[in-house]
C-alpha atoms as an extended CHARMM CRD file, in Angstrom:
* protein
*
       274  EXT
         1         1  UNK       CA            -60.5120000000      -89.9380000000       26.6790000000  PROA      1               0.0000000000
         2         2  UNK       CA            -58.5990000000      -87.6990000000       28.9870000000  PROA      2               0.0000000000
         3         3  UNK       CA            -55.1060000000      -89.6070000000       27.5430000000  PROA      3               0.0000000000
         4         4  UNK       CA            -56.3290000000      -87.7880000000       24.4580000000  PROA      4               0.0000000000
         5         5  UNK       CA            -57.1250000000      -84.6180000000       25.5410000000  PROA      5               0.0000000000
         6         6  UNK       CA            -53.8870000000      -84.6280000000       27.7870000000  PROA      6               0.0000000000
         7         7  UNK       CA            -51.9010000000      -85.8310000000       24.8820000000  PROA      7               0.0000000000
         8         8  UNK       CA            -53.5420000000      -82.6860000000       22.2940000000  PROA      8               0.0000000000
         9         9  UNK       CA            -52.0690000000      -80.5640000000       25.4820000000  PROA      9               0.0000000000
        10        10  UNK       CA            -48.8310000000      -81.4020000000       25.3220000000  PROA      10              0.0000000000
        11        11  UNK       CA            -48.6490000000      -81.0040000000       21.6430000000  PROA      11              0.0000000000
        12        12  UNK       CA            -50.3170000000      -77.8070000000       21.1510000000  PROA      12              0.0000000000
        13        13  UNK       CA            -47.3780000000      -76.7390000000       23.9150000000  PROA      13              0.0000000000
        14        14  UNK       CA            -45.1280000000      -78.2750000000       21.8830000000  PROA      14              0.0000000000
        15        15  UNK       CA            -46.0930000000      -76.7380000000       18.4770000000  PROA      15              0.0000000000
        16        16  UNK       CA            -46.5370000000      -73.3390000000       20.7180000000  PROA      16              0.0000000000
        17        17  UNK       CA            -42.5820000000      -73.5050000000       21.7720000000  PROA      17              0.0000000000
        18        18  UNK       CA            -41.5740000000      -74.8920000000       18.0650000000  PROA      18              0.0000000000
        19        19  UNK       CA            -43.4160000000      -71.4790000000       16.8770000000  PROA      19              0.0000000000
        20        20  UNK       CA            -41.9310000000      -68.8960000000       19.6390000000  PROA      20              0.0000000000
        21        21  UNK       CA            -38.0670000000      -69.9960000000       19.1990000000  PROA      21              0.0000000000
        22        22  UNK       CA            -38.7230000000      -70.1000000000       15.2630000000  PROA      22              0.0000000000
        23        23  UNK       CA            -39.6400000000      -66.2550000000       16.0560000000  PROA      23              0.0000000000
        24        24  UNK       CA            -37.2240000000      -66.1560000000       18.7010000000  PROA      24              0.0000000000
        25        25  UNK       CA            -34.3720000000      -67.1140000000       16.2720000000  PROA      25              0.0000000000
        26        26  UNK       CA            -35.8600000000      -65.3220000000       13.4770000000  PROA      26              0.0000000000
        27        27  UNK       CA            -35.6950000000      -61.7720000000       15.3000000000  PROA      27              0.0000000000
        28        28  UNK       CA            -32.1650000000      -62.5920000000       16.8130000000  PROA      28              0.0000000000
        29        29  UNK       CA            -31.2270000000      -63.2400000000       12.7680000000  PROA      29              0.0000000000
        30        30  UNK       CA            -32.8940000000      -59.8000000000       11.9020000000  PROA      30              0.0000000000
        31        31  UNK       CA            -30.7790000000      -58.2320000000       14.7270000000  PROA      31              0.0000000000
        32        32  UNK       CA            -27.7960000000      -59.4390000000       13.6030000000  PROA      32              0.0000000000
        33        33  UNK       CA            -28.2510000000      -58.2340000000       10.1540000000  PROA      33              0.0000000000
        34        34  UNK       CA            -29.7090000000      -54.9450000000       11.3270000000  PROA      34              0.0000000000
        35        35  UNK       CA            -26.3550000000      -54.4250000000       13.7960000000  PROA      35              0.0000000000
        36        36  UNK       CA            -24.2100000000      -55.7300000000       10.9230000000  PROA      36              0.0000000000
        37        37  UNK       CA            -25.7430000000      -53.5590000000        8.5940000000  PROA      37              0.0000000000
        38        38  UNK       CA            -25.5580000000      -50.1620000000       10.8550000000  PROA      38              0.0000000000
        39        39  UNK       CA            -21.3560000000      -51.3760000000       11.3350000000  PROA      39              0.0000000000
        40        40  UNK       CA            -21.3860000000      -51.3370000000        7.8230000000  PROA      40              0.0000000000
        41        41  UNK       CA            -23.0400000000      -48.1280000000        7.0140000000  PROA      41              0.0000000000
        42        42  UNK       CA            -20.7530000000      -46.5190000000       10.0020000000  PROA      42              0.0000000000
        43        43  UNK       CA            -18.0840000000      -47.2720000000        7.8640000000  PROA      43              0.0000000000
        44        44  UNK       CA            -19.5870000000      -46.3960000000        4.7410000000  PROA      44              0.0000000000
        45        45  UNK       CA            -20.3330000000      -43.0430000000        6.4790000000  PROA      45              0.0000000000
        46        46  UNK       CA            -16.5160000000      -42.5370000000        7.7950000000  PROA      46              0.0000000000
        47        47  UNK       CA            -15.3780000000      -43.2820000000        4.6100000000  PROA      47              0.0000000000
        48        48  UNK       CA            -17.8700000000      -40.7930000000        3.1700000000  PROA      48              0.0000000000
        49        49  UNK       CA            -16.6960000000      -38.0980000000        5.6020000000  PROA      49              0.0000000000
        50        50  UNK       CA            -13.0660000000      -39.4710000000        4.7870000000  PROA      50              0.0000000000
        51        51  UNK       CA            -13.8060000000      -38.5690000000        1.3410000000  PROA      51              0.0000000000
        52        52  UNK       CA            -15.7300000000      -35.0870000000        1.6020000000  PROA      52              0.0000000000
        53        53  UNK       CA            -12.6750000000      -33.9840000000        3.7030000000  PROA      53              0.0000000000
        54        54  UNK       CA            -10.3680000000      -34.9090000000        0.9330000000  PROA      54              0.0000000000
        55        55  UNK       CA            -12.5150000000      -33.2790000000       -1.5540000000  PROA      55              0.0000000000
        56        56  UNK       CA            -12.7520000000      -30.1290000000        0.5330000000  PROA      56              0.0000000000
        57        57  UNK       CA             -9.1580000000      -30.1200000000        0.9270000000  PROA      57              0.0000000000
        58        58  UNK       CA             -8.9530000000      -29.8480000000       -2.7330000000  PROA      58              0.0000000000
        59        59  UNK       CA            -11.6790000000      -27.2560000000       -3.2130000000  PROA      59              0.0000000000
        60        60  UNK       CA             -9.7580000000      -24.9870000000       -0.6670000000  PROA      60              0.0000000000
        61        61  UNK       CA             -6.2150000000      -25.9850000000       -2.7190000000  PROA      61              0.0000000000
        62        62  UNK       CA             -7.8650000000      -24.7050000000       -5.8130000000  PROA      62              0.0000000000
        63        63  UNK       CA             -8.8500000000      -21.7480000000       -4.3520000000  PROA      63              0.0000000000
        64        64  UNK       CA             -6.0590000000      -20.5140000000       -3.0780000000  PROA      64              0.0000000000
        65        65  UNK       CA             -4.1320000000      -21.6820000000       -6.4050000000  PROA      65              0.0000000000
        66        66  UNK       CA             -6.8120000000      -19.4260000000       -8.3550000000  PROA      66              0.0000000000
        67        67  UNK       CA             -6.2310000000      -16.5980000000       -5.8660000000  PROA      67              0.0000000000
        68        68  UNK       CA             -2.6950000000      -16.6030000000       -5.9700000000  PROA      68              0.0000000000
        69        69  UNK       CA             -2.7920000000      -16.5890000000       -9.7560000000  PROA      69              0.0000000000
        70        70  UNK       CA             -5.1370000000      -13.7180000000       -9.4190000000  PROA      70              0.0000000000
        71        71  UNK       CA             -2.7400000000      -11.7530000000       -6.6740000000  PROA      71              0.0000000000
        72        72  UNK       CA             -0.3300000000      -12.2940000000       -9.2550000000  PROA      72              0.0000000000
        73        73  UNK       CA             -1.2550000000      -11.0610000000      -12.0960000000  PROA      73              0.0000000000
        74        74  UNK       CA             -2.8070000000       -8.0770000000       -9.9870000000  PROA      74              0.0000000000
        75        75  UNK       CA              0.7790000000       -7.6780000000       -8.5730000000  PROA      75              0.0000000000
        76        76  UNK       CA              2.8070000000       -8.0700000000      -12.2590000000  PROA      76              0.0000000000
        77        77  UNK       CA              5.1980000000       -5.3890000000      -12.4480000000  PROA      77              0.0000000000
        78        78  UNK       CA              5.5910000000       -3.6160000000      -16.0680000000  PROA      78              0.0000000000
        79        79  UNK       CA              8.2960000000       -1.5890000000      -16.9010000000  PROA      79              0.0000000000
        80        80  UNK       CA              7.5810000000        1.8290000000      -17.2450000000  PROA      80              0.0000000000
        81        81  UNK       CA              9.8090000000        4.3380000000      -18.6520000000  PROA      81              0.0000000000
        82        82  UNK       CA             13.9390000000        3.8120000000      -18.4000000000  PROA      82              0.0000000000
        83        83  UNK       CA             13.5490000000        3.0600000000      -14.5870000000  PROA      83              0.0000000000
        84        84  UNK       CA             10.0180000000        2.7140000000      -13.0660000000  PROA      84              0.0000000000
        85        85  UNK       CA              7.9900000000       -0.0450000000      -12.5570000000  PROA      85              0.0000000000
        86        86  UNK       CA              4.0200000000       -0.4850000000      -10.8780000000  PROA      86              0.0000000000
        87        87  UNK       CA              1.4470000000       -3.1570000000      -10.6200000000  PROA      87              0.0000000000
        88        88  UNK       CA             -1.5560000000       -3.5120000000      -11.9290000000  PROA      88              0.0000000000
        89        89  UNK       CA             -3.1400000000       -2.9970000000       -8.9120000000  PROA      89              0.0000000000
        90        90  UNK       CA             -0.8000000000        0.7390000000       -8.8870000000  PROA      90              0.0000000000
        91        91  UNK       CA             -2.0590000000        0.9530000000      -12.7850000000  PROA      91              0.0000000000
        92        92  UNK       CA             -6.0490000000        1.0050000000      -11.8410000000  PROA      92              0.0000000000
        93        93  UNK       CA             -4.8270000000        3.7570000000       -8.5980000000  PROA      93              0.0000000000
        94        94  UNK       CA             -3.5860000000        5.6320000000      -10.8370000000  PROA      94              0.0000000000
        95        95  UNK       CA             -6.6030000000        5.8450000000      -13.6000000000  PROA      95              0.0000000000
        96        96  UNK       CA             -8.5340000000        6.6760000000      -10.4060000000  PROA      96              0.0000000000
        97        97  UNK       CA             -6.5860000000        9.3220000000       -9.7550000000  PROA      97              0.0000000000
        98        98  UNK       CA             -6.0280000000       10.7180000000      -13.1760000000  PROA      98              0.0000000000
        99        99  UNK       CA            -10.1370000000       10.7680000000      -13.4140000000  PROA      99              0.0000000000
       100       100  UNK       CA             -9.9100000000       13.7100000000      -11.1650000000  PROA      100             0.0000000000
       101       101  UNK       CA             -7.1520000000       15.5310000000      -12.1040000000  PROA      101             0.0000000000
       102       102  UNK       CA             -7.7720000000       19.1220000000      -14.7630000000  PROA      102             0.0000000000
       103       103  UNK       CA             -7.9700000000       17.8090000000      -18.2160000000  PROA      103             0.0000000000
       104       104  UNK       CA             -6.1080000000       20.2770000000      -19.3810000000  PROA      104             0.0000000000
       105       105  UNK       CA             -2.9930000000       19.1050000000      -17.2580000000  PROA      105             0.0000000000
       106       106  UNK       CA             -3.3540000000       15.6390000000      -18.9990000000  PROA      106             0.0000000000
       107       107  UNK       CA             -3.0540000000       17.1870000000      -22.4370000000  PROA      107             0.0000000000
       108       108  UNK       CA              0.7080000000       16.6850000000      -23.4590000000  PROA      108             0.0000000000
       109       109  UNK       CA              0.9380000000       12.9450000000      -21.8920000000  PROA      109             0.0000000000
       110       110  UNK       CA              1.8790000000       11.1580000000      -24.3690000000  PROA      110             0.0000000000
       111       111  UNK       CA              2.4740000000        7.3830000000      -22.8890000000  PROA      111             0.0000000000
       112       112  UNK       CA              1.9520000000        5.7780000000      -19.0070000000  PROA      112             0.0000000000
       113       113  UNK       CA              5.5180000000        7.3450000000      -17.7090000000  PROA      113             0.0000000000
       114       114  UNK       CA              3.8950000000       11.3530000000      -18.4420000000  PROA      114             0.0000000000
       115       115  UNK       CA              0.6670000000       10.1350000000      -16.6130000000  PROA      115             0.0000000000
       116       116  UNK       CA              2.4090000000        8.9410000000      -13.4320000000  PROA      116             0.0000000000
       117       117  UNK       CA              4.2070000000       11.9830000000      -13.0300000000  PROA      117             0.0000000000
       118       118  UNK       CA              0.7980000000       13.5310000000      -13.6570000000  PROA      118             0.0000000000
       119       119  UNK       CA             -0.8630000000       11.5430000000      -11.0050000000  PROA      119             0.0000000000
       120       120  UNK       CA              1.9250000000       12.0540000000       -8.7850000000  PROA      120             0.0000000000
       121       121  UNK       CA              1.6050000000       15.3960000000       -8.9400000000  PROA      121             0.0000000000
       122       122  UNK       CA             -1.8400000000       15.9100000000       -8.3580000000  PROA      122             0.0000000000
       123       123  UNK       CA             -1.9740000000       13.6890000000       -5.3390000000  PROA      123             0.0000000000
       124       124  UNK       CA              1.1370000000       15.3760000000       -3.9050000000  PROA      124             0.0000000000
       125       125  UNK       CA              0.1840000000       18.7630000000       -4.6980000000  PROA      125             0.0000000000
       126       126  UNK       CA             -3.3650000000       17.9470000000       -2.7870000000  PROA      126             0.0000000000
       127       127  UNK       CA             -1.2530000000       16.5050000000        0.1750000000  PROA      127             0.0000000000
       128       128  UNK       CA              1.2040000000       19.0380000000        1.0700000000  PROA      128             0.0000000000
       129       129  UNK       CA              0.4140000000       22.1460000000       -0.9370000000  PROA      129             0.0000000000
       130       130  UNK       CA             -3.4810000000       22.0830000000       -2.4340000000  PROA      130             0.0000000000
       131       131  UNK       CA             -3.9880000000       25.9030000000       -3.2840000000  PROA      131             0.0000000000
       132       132  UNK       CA             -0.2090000000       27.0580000000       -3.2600000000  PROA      132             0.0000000000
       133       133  UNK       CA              0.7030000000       28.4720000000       -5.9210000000  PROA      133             0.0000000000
       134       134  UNK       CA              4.3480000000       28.8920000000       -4.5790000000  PROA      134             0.0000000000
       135       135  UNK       CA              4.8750000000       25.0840000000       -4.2240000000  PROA      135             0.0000000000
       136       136  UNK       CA              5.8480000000       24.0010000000       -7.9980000000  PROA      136             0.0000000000
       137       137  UNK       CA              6.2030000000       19.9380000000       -8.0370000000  PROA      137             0.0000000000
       138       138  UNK       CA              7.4680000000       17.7930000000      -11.0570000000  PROA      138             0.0000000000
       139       139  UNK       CA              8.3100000000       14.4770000000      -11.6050000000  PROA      139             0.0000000000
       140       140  UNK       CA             11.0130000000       12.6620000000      -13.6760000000  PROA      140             0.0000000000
       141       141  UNK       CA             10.9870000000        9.0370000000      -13.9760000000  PROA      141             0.0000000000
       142       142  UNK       CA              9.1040000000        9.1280000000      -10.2940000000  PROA      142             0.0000000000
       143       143  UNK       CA             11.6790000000       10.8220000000       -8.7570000000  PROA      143             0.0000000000
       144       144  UNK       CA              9.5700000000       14.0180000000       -7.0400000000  PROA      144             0.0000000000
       145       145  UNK       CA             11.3880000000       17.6400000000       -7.1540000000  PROA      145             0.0000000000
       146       146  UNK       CA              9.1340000000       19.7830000000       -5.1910000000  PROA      146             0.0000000000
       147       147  UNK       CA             10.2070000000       23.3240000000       -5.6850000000  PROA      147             0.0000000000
       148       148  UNK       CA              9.5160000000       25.8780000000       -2.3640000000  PROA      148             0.0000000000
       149       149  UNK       CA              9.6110000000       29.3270000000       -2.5260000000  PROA      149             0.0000000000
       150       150  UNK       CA             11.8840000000       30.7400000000       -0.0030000000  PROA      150             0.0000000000
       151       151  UNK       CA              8.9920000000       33.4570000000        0.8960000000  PROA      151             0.0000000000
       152       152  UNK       CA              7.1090000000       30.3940000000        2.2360000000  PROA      152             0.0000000000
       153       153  UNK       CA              9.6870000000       29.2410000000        4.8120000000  PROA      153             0.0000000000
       154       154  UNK       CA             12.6410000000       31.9670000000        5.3190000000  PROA      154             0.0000000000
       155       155  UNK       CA             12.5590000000       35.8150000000        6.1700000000  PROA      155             0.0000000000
       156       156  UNK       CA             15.0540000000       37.3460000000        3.1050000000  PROA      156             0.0000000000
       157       157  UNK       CA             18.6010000000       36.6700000000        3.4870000000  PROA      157             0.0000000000
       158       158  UNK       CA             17.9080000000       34.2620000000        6.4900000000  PROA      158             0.0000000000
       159       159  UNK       CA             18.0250000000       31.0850000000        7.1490000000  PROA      159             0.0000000000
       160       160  UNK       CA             15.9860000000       30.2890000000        9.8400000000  PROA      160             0.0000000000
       161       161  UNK       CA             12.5060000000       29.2610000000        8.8700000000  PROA      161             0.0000000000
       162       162  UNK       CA              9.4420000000       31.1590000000        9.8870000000  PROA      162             0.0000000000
       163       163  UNK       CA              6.3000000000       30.5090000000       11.6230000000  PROA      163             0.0000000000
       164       164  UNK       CA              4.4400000000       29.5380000000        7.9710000000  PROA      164             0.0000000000
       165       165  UNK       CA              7.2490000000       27.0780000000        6.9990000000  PROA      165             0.0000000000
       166       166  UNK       CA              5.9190000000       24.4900000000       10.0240000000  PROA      166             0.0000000000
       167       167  UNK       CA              2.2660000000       23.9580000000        8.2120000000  PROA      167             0.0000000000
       168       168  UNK       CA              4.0590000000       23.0910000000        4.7870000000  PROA      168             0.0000000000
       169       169  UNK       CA              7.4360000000       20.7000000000        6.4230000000  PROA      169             0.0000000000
       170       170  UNK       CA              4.6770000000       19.2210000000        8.7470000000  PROA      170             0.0000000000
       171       171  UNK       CA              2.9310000000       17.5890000000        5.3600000000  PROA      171             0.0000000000
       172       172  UNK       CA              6.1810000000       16.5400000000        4.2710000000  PROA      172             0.0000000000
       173       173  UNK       CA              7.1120000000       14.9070000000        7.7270000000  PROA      173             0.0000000000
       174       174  UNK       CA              3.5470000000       13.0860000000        6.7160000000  PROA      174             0.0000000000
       175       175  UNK       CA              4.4120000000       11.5440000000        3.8070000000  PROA      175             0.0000000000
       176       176  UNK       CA              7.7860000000       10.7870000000        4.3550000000  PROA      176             0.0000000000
       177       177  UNK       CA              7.4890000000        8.9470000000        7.9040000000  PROA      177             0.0000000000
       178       178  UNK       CA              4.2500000000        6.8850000000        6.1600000000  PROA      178             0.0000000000
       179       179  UNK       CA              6.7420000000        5.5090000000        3.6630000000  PROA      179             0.0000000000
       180       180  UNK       CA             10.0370000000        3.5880000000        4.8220000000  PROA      180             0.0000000000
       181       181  UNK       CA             11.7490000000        3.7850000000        1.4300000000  PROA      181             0.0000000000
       182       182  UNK       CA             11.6410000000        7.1230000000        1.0390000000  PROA      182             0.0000000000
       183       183  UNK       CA             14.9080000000        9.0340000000        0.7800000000  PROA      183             0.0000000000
       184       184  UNK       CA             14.6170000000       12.8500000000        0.7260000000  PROA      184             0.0000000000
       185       185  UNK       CA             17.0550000000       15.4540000000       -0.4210000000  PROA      185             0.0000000000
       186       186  UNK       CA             16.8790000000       18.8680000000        1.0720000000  PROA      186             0.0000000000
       187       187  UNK       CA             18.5540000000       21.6030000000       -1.7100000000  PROA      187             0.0000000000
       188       188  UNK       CA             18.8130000000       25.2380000000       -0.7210000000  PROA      188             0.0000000000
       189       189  UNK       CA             19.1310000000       27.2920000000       -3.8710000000  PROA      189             0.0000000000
       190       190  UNK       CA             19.8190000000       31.0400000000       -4.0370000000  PROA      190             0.0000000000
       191       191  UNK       CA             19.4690000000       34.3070000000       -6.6130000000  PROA      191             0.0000000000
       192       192  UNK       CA             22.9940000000       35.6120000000       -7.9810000000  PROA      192             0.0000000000
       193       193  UNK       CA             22.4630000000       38.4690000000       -5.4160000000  PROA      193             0.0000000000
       194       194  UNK       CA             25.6650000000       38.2920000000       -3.4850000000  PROA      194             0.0000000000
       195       195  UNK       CA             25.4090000000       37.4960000000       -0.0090000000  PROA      195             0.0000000000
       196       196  UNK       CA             27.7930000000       38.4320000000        3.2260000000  PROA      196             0.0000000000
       197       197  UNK       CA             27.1900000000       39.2440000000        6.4490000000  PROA      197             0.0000000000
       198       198  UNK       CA             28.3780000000       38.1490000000       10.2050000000  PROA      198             0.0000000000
       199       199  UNK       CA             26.4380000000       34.5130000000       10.0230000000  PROA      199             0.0000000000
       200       200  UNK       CA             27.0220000000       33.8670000000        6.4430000000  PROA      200             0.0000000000
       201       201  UNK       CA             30.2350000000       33.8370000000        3.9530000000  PROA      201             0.0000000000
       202       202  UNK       CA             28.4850000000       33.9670000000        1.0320000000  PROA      202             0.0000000000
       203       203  UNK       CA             25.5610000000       32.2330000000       -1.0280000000  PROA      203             0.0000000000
       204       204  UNK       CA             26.8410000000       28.9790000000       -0.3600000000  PROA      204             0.0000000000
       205       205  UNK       CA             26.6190000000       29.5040000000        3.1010000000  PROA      205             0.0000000000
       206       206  UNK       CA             23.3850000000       30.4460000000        3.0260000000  PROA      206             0.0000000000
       207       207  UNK       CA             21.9460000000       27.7980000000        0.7470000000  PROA      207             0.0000000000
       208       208  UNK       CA             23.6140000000       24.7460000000        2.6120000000  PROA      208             0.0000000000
       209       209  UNK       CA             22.2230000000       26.2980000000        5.8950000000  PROA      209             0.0000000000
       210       210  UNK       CA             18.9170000000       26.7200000000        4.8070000000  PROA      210             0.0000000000
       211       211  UNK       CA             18.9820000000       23.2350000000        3.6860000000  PROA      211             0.0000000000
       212       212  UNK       CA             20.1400000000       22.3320000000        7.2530000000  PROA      212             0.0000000000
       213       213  UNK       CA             17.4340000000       24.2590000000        9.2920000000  PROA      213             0.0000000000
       214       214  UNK       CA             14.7150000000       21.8730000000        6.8990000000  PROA      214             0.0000000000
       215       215  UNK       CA             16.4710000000       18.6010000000        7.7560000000  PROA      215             0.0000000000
       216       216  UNK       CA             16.8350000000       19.7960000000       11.4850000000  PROA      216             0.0000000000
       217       217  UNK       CA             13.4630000000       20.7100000000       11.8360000000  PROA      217             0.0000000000
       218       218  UNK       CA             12.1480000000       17.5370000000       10.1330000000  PROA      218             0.0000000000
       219       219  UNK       CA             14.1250000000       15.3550000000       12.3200000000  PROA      219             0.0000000000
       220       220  UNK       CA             13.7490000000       17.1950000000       16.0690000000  PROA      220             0.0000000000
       221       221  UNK       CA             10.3410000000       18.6470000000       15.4820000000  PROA      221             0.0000000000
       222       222  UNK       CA              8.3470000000       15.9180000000       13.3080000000  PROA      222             0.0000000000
       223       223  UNK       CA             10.6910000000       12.8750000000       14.0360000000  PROA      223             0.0000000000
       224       224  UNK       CA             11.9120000000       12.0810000000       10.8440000000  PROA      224             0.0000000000
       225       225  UNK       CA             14.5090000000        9.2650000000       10.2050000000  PROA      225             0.0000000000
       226       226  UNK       CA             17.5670000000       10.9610000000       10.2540000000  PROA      226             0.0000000000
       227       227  UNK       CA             19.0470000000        8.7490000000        7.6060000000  PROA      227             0.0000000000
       228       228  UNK       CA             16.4210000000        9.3280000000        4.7820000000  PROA      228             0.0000000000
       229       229  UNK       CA             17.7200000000       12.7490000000        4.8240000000  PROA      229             0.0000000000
       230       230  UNK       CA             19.9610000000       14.6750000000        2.4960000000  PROA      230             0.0000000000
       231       231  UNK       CA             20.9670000000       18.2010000000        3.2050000000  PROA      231             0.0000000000
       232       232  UNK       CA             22.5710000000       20.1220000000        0.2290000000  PROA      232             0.0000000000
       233       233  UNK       CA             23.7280000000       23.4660000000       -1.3270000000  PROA      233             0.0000000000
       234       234  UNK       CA             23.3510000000       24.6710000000       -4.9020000000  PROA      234             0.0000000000
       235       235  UNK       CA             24.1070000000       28.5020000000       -3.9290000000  PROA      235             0.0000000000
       236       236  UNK       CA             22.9180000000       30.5650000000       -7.4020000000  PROA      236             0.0000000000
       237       237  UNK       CA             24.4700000000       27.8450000000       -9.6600000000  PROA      237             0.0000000000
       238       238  UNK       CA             21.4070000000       26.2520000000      -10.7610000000  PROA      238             0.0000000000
       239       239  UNK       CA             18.5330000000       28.7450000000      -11.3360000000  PROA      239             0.0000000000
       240       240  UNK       CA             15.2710000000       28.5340000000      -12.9380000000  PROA      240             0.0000000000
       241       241  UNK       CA             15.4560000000       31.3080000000      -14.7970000000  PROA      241             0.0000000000
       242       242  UNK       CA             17.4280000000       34.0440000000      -15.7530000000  PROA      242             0.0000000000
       243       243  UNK       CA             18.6080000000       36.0310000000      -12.9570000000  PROA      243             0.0000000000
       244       244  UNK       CA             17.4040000000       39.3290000000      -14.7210000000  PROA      244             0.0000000000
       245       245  UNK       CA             14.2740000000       40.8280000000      -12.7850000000  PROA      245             0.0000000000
       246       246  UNK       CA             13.3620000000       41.0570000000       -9.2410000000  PROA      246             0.0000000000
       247       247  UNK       CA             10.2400000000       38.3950000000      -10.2310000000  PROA      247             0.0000000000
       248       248  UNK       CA             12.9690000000       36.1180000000      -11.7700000000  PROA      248             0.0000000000
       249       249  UNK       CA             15.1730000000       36.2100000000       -8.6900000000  PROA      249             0.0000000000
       250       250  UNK       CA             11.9150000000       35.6570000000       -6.8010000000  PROA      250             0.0000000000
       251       251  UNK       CA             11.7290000000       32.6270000000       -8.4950000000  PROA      251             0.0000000000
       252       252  UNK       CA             15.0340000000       31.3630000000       -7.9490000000  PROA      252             0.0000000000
       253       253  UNK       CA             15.3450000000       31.6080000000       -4.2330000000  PROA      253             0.0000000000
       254       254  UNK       CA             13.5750000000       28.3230000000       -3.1210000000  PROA      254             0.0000000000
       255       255  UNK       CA             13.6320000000       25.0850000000       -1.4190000000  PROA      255             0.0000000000
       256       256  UNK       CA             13.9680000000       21.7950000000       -3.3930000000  PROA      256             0.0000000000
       257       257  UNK       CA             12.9540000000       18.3970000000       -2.1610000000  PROA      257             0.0000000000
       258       258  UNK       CA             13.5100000000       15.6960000000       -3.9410000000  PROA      258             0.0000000000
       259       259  UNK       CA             12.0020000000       12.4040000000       -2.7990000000  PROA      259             0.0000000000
       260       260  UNK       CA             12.4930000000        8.7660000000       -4.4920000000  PROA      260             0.0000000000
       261       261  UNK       CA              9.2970000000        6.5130000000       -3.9160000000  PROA      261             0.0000000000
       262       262  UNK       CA              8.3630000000        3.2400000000       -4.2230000000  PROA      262             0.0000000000
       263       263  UNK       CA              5.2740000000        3.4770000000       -6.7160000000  PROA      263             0.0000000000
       264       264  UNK       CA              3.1740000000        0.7710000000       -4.9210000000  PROA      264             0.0000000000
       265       265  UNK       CA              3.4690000000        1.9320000000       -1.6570000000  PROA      265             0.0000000000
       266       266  UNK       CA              3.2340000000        5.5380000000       -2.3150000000  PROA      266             0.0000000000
       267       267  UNK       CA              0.1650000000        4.6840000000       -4.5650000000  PROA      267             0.0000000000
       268       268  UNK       CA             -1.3180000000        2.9400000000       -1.4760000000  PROA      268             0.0000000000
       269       269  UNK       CA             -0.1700000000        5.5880000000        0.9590000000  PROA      269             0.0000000000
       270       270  UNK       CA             -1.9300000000        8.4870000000       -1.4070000000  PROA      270             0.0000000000
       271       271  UNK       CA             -5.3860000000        5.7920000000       -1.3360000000  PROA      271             0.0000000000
       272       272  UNK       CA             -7.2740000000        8.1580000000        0.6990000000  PROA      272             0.0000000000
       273       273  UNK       CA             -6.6480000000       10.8450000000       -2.4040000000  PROA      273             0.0000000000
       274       274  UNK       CA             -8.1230000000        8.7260000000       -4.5730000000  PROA      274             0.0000000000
């Protein structure tokens, strides 16, 4: 009897062990597969990433393809006129600024060359002379001829400029240092008055030196580039108007400046106008 009972022992051990390495080997199997199957997601997951970061890449190619294209056509020049040309991004500056110019002033343009000058005008006259009615400015083909009356910067028969010619030039220093492609020409015009005295030969004289004093004060007093500027001397050769009345003559004793801009840049230099 107890060969029997010892003999149930040892099998019910032996059954026991059979059952615990069947689990034994079972969980070690479900390990495995578990470990192989996080390696393989790991690398189903890198490739994933792998392939997000390509697609990304893309995305941001795209982008910048469609914002080029966009920059582009914002920045297409169109011919304007004989000469001029301006961007789209210029075009929609300039409807701003036409929005707020006089109606009136707008009625005789005709075609997109009369509206620039227009628009030129306006934003220059605001930025050197708002309010002055003896600052005349006109535009051909974007190339700015701002007329001065003389009464505004020079005593009669002088040319050395007086104390109100500093607020006006000091506007004009403004806009030409802002802009690096701006070339200005200083013209002294006179009347058909003839001129002589100690300091001056004759109108010539006095036109070319009036021109000077401009340039010199542009350059030592308001540090303009010395090489955008043009001094010159028309004497009485090239009037306005008939040199037949003391308000004629007036008229004919000025300043000119003419300055050549870019359109872009002076369209982003007059933004603040807008």
């Amino acid at each position: 009897m107890k060969k029997v009972v010892v003999l149930g022992m040892v099998a019910s051990l032996l059954l026991s062990s059979c059952v615990a390495k069947k689990k034994y080997v079972a969980l070690e199997t479900e390990l495995n597969n578990t470990k192989s199957t996080l390696v393989k997601t790991q690398v189903e997951k890198e490739e994933l990433e792998t392939k997000v970061s390509k697609i990304e890449a893309r995305v941001e190619e795209y982008n910048n393809r469609i914002n080029s294209l966009k920059e582009l056509n914002d920045n297409q020049l169109n011919v304007v006129g004989d000469k001029a040309v301006m961007s789209n991004t210029t075009k929609q500056k300039m409807r701003n600024t036409l929005s707020k110019v006089d109606p009136s002033l707008l009625a005789n343009a005709s075609s997109l060359e009369d509206s620039i000058n227009v628009a030129i005008s306006h934003n220059l006259k605001k930025t050197i002379a708002d309010n002055e009615d003896d600052v005349d400015i006109n535009v051909d083909k974007t190339v700015v001829m701002i007329n001065i009356s003389d009464k505004l910067l020079f005593n009669s028969g002088s040319y050395r400029l007086n104390e109100k010619a500093n607020v006006i030039l000091e506007k004009l220093a403004n806009v030409i240092n802002q802009e690096p492609s701006i070339e200005v020409m200083v013209e002294g015009h006179t009347d058909s008055k003839t001129i002589r005295t100690p300091d001056m030969f004759d109108n010539w004289d006095l036109s070319v030196k009036r021109a000077t004093s401009i340039v010199r004060l542009l350059q030592d007093k308001y540090e303009v580039d010395p090489s955008k500027l043009i001094a010159a001397g028309r004497s009485s050769y090239v009037p306005l108007v008939e040199n037949d009345t003391k308000e004629n003559m007036a008229r004919n004793r000025r300043t000119r400046i003419v300055i050549i801009p870019d359109l872009d840049k002076f369209f982003a230099l007059m933004e603040t106008e807008l």
